Coordinates of C-alpha atoms in Angstrom, one line a residue:
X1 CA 15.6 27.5 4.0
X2 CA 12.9 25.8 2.5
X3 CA 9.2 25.7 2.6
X4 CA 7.7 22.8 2.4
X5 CA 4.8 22.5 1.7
X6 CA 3.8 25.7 0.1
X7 CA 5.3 24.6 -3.1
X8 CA 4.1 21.2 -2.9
X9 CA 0.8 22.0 -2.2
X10 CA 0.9 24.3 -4.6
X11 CA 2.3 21.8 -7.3
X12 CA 2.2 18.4 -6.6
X13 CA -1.7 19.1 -6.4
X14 CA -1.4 20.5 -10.2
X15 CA 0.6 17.6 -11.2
X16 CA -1.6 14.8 -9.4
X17 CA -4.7 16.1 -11.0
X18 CA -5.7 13.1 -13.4
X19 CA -8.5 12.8 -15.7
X20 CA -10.3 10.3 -13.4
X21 CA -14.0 11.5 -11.4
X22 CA -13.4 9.9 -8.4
X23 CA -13.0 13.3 -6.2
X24 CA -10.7 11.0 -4.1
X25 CA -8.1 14.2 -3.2
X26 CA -10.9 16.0 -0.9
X27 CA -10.9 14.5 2.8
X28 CA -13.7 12.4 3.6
X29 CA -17.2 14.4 5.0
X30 CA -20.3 12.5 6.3
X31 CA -23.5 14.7 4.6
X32 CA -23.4 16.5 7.9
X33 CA -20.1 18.0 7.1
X34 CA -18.2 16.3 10.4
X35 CA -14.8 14.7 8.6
X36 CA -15.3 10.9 8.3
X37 CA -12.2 8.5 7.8
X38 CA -11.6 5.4 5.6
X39 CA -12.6 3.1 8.2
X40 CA -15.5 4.5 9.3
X41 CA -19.1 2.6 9.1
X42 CA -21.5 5.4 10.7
X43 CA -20.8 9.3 11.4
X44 CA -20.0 9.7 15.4
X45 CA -22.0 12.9 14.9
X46 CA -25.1 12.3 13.3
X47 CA -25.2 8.2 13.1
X48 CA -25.7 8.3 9.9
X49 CA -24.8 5.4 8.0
X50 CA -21.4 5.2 5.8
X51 CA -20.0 2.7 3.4
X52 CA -16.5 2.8 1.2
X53 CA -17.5 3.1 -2.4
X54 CA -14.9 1.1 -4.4
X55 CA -15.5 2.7 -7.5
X56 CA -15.5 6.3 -6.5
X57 CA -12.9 4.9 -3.8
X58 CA -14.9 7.5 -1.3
X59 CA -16.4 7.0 2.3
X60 CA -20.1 8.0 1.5
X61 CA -23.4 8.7 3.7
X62 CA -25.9 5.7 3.0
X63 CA -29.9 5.8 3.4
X64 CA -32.2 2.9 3.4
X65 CA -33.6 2.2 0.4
X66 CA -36.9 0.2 -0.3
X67 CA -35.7 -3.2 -1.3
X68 CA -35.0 -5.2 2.0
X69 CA -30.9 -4.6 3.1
X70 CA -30.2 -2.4 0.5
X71 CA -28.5 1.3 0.5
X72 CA -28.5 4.1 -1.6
X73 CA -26.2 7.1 -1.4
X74 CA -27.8 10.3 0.6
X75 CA -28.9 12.7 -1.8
X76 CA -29.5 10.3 -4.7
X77 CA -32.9 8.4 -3.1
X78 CA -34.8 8.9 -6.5
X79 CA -32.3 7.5 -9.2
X80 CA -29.2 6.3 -7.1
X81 CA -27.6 2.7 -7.9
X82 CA -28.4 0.7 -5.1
X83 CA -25.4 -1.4 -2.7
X84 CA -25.5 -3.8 0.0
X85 CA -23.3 -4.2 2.6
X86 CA -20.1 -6.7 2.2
X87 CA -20.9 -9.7 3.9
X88 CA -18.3 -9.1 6.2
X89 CA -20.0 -6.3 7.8
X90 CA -20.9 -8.1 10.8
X91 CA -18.2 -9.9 11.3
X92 CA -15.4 -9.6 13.7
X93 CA -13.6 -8.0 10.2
X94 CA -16.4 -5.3 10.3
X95 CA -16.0 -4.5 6.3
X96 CA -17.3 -1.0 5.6
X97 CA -17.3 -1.7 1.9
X98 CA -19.9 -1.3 -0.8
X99 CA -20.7 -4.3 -3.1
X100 CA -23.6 -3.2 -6.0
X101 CA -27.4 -4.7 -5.2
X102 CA -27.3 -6.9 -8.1
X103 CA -24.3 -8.8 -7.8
X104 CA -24.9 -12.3 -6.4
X105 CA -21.2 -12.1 -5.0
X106 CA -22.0 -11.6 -1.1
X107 CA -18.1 -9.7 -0.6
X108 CA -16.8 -6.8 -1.5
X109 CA -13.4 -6.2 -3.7
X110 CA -11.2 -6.9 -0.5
X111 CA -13.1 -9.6 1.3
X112 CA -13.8 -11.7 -1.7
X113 CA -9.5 -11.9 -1.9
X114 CA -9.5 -14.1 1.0
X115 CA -8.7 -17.8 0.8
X116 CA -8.3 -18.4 4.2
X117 CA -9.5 -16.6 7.4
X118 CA -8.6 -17.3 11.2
X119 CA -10.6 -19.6 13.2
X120 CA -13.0 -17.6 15.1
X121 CA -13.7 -19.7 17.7
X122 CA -10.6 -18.1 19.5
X123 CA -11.7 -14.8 20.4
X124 CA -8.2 -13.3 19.7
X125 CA -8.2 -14.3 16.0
X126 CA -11.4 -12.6 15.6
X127 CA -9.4 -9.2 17.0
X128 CA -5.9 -9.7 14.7
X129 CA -8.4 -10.4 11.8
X130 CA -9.6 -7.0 12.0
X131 CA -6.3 -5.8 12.1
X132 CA -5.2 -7.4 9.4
X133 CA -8.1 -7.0 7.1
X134 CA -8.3 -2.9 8.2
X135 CA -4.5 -2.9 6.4
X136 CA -5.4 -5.0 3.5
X137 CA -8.5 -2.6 2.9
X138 CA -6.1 0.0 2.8
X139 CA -3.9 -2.1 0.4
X140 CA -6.8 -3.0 -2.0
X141 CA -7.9 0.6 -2.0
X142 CA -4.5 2.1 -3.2
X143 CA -4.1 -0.9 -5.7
X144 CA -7.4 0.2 -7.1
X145 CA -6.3 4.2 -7.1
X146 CA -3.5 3.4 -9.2
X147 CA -5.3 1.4 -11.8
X148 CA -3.7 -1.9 -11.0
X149 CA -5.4 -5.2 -11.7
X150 CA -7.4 -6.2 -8.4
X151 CA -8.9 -9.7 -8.9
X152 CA -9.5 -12.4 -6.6
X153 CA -8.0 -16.1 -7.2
X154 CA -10.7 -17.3 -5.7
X155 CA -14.0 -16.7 -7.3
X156 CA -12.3 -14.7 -10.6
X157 CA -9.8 -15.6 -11.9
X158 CA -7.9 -18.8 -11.0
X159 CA -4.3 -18.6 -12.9
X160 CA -3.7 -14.3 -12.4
X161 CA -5.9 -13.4 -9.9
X162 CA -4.2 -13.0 -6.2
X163 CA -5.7 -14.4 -2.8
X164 CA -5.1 -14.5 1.0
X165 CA -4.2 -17.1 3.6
X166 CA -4.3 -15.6 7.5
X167 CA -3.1 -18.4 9.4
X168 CA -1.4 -18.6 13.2
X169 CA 1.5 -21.4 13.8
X170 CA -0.8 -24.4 15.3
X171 CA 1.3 -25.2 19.4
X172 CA 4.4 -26.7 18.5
X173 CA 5.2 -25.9 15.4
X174 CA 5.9 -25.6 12.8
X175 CA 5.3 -21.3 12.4
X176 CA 3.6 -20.1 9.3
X177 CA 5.5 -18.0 7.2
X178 CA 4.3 -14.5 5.7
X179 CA 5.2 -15.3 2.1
X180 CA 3.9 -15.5 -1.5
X181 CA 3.9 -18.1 -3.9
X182 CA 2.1 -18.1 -6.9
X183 CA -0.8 -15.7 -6.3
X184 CA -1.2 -16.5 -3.0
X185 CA -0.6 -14.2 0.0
X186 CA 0.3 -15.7 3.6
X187 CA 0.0 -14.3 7.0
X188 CA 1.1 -15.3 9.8
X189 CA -1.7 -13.1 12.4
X190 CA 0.0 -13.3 15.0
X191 CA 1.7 -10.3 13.0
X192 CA -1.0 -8.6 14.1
X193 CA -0.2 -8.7 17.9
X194 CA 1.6 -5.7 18.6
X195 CA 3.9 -7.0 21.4
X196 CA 5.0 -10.1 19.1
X197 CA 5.7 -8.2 15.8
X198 CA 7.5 -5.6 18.0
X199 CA 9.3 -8.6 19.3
X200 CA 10.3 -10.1 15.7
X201 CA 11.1 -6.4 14.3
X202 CA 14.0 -6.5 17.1
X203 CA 14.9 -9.6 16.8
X204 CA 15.5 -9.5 13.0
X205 CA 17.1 -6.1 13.5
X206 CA 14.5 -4.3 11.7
X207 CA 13.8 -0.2 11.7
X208 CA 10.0 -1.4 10.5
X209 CA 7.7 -3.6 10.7
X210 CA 3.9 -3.1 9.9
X211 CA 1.2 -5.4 8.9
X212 CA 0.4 -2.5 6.0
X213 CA 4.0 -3.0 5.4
X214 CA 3.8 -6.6 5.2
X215 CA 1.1 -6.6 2.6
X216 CA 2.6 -4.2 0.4
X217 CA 5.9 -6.1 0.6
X218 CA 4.4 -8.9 -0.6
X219 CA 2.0 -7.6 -3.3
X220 CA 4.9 -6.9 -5.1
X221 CA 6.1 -10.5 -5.2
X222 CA 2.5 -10.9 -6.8
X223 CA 2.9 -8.1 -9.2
X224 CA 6.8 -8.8 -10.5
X225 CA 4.6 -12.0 -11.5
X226 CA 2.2 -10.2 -12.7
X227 CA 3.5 -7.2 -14.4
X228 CA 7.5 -8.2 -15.2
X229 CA 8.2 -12.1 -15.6
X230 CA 8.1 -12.7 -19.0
X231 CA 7.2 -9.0 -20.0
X232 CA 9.1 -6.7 -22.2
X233 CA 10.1 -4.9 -18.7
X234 CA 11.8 -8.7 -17.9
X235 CA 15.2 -7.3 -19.1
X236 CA 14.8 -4.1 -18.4
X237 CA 14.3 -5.8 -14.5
X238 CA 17.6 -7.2 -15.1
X239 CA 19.8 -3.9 -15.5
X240 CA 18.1 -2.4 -12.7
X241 CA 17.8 -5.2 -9.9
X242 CA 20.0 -8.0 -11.4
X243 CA 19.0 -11.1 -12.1
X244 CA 16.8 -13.1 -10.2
X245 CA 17.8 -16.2 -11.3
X246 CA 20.7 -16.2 -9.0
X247 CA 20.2 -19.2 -6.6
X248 CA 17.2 -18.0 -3.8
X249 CA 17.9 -20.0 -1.1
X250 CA 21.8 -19.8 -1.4
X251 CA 21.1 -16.2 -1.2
X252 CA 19.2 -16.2 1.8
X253 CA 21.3 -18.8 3.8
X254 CA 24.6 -16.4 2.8
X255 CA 22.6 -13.1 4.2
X256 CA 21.9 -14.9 7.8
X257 CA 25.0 -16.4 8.0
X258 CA 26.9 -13.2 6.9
X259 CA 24.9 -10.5 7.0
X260 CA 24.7 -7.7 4.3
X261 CA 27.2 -6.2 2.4
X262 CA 28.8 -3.4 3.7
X263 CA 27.8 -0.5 1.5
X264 CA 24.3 -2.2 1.3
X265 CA 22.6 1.8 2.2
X266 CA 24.4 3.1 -0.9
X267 CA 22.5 0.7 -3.4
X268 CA 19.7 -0.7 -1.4
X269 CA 16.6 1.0 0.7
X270 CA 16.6 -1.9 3.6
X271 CA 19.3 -4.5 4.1
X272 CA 16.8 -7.2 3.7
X273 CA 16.5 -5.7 0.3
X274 CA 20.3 -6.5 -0.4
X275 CA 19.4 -10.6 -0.4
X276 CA 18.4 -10.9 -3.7
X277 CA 16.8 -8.8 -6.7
X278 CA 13.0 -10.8 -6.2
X279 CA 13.3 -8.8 -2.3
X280 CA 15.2 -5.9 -3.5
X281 CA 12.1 -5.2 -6.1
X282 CA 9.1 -6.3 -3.5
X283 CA 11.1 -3.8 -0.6
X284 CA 10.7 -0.8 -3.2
X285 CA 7.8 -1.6 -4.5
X286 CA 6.7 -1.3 -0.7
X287 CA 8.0 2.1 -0.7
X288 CA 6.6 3.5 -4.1
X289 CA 3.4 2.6 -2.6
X290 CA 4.5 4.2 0.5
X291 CA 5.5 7.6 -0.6
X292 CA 2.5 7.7 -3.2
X293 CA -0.3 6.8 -0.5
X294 CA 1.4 9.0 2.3
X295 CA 2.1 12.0 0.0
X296 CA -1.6 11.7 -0.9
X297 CA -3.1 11.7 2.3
X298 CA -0.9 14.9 3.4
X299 CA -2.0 16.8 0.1
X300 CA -6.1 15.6 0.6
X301 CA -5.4 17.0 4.2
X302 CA -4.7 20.4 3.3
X303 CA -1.0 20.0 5.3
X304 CA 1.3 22.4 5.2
X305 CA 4.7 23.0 7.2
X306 CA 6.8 25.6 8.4
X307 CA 9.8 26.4 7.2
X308 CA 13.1 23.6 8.0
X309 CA 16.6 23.9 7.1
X310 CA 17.1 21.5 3.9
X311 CA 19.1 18.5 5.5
X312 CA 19.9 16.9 2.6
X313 CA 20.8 17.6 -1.6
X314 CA 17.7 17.4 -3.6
X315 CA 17.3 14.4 -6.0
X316 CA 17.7 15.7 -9.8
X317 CA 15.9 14.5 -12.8
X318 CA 19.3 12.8 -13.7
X319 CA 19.2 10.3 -10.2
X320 CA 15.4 8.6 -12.0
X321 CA 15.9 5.7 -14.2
X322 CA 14.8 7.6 -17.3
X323 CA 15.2 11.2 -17.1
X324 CA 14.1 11.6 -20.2
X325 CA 10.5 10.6 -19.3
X326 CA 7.6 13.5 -19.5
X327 CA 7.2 13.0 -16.4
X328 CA 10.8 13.2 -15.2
X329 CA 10.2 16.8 -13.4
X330 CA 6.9 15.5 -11.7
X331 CA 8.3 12.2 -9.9
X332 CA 11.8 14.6 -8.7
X333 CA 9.1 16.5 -7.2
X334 CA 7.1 13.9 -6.0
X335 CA 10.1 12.1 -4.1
X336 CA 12.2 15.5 -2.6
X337 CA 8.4 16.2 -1.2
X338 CA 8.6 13.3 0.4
X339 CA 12.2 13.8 1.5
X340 CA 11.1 17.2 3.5
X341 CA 7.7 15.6 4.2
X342 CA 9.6 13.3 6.4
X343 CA 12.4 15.0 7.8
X344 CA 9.7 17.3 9.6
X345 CA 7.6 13.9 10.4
X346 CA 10.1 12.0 12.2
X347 CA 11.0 15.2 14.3
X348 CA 7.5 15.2 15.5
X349 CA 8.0 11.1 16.0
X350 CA 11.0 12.0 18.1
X351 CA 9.1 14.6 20.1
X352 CA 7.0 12.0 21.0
X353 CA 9.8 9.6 22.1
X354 CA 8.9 7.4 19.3
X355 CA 10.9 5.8 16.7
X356 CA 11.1 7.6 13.2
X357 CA 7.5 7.5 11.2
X358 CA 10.1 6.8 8.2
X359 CA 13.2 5.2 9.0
X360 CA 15.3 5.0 6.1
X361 CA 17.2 7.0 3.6
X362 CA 16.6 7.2 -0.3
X363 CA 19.7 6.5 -2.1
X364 CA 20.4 7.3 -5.7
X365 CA 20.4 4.2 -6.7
X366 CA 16.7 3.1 -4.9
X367 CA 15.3 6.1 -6.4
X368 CA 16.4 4.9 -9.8
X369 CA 14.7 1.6 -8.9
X370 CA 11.6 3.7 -7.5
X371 CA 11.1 5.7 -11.0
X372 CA 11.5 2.2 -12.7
X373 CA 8.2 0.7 -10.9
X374 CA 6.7 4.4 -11.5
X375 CA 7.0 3.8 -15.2
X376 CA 5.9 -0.2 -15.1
X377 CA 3.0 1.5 -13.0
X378 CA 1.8 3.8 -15.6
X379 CA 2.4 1.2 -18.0
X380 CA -0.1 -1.4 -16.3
X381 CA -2.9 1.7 -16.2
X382 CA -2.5 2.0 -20.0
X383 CA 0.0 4.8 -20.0
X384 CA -1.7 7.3 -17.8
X385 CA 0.1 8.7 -14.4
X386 CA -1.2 9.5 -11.6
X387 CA 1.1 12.6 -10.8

């Protein structure tokens, strides 16, 4: 038997402390004390005022202060730093963000990565586009927690920066793709229709399909630009996930008309993943971020289990891509927490009658390839981890 989460509580909690101030480990509280959530704009028990601090990467209690729509943080009226709402605030997108007083830039961190939007004059665009941008907030936050650059092709930086596109298919055709090319994110939001995404996951087979997934999926795209073409992790790419200068399309057109390979769950954490390395690195990446944000959440919660019956072997420090890393012992932990984290999880999915919260199952091989974008990860923050 195993206990789950009274050694991971315990120790992961040790291991994740960083030297950062950002107190984002404690659960949100409005200055009333009532819990307050990452989305929320105003406490439902006092009314009082809330905006997401992208800095501090914390929900915080706002009071007016003198200058004409500006906030201040409750408590620090006399020598707080002053913030504005995002521009998006009253929007169909309702942004809860922060942007400082003195910027002339009108959006916040996330809004400001947006190329593109949906045309509002169709009431259910304005509905999906909240969707969608409540999942990238989520996105940019976590991007932003792990010390990964965050900077918007649009107004920042026009060659490296990243940038959005939310489009819907126009009648007739053609249909937008979700993709990336180049920087530049695309949505299709009708992804953000329940009954139509449900539709596509079963159509293309899928165990999940999320538009949080989606984005994640796709940020990597942005960051194997980013972070490994041309890098001294290039190679290193190579021996892990092949190469990616095997033929793209050829690859794609072979895995519709033949499927994957058959032993695709012993080397790879989806099938899609088993295309070609560019998707086999963007599918895990999905998951590091995945097991890193969800992890987070249950250990800023407090959660604990009972006791389950261990279901499967436990990853050694031997299964990661370089075992002889300092933090070797620290990322086994991290990723056989998540293991028994899950396997209680999806019971309580299945109580429910729903599908499994995580349906998939971490090979040796993927959690090789996970350790590998741990270590690019700690390399992009300047050689600090996060656990």
């Amino acid at each position: 038997m195993l206990e789950i989460f009274e050694a991971i509580t315990r120790r992961l909690i040790e291991s994740w402390k960083s030297d950062e101030p950002t107190g984002r480990r404690n659960a949100y509280r409005c200055r009333c004390q009532r819990p307050v959530y990452f989305y929320n704009s105003f406490c439902l028990g006092c009314k009082t005022p809330l905006g997401f601090q992208p800095d501090l990467l914390q929900v915080l209690a706002m009071t007016p202060a003198d200058e004409k729509d500006a906030w201040v943080v409750a408590g620090q009226e006399e020598e707080g730093a002053l913030w504005k709402r995002c521009e998006n605030f009253h929007s169909p997108a309702g942004c809860n963000w922060l942007v400082p007083a003195e910027e002339e830039e009108p959006l916040c961190r996330s809004c400001r990565l947006n190329n593109t939007i949906p045309g509002l004059d169709i009431d259910e665009n304005g509905q999906w586009w909240r969707k969608i941008e409540n999942a990238k907030r989520r996105l940019v936050a976590q991007l932003l927690q792990l010390g990964l650059p965050v900077v918007s092709k649009v107004s920042e930086d026009p060659e490296r920066g990243v940038m959005f596109d939310f489009l819907r298919s126009p009648e007739g055709g053609p249909r937008v793709m979700t993709g990336h090319a180049n920087g530049l994110i695309t949505l299709n939001i009708e992804e953000a229709n329940d009954s139509i995404r449900e539709k596509t996951r079963h159509e293309m087979r899928e165990p999940y399909r999320t538009l949080l997934g989606h984005f994640r999926h796709e940020i990597g795209h942005y960051y194997w630009d980013r972070l490994v073409d041309k890098t001294e992790w290039h190679k290193k790419f190579r021996e892990v996930f092949g190469d990616e200068r095997a033929d793209y399309a050829a690859a794609l057109k072979r895995n519709y008309e033949h499927g994957p390979p058959a032993d695709w769950a012993n080397r790879f954490i989806s099938s899609y993943a088993s295309v070609h390395p560019w998707e086999d690195w963007a599918e895990c990446w999905a998951h590091y971020l995945h097991v890193v944000d969800s992890l987070d959440t249950a250990l800023r919660f407090g959660l604990r289990g009972e006791e389950v019956e261990q279901a499967v072997e436990p990853f050694t420090v031997d299964d990661l891509y370089d075992p002889k890393d300092e933090d070797a012992k620290r990322v086994i932990l991290l990723i056989n927490s998540w293991v028994q984290l899950t396997t209680v999880i999806n019971e309580l999915a299945r109580s429910m009658g729903q599908q499994d919260f995580y349906p998939f199952v971490m090979s040796r091989s993927v959690v090789r390839k996970i350790h590998f974008i741990h270590l690019l990860v700690k390399d992009a923050r300047g050689g600090t981890s996060l656990i």
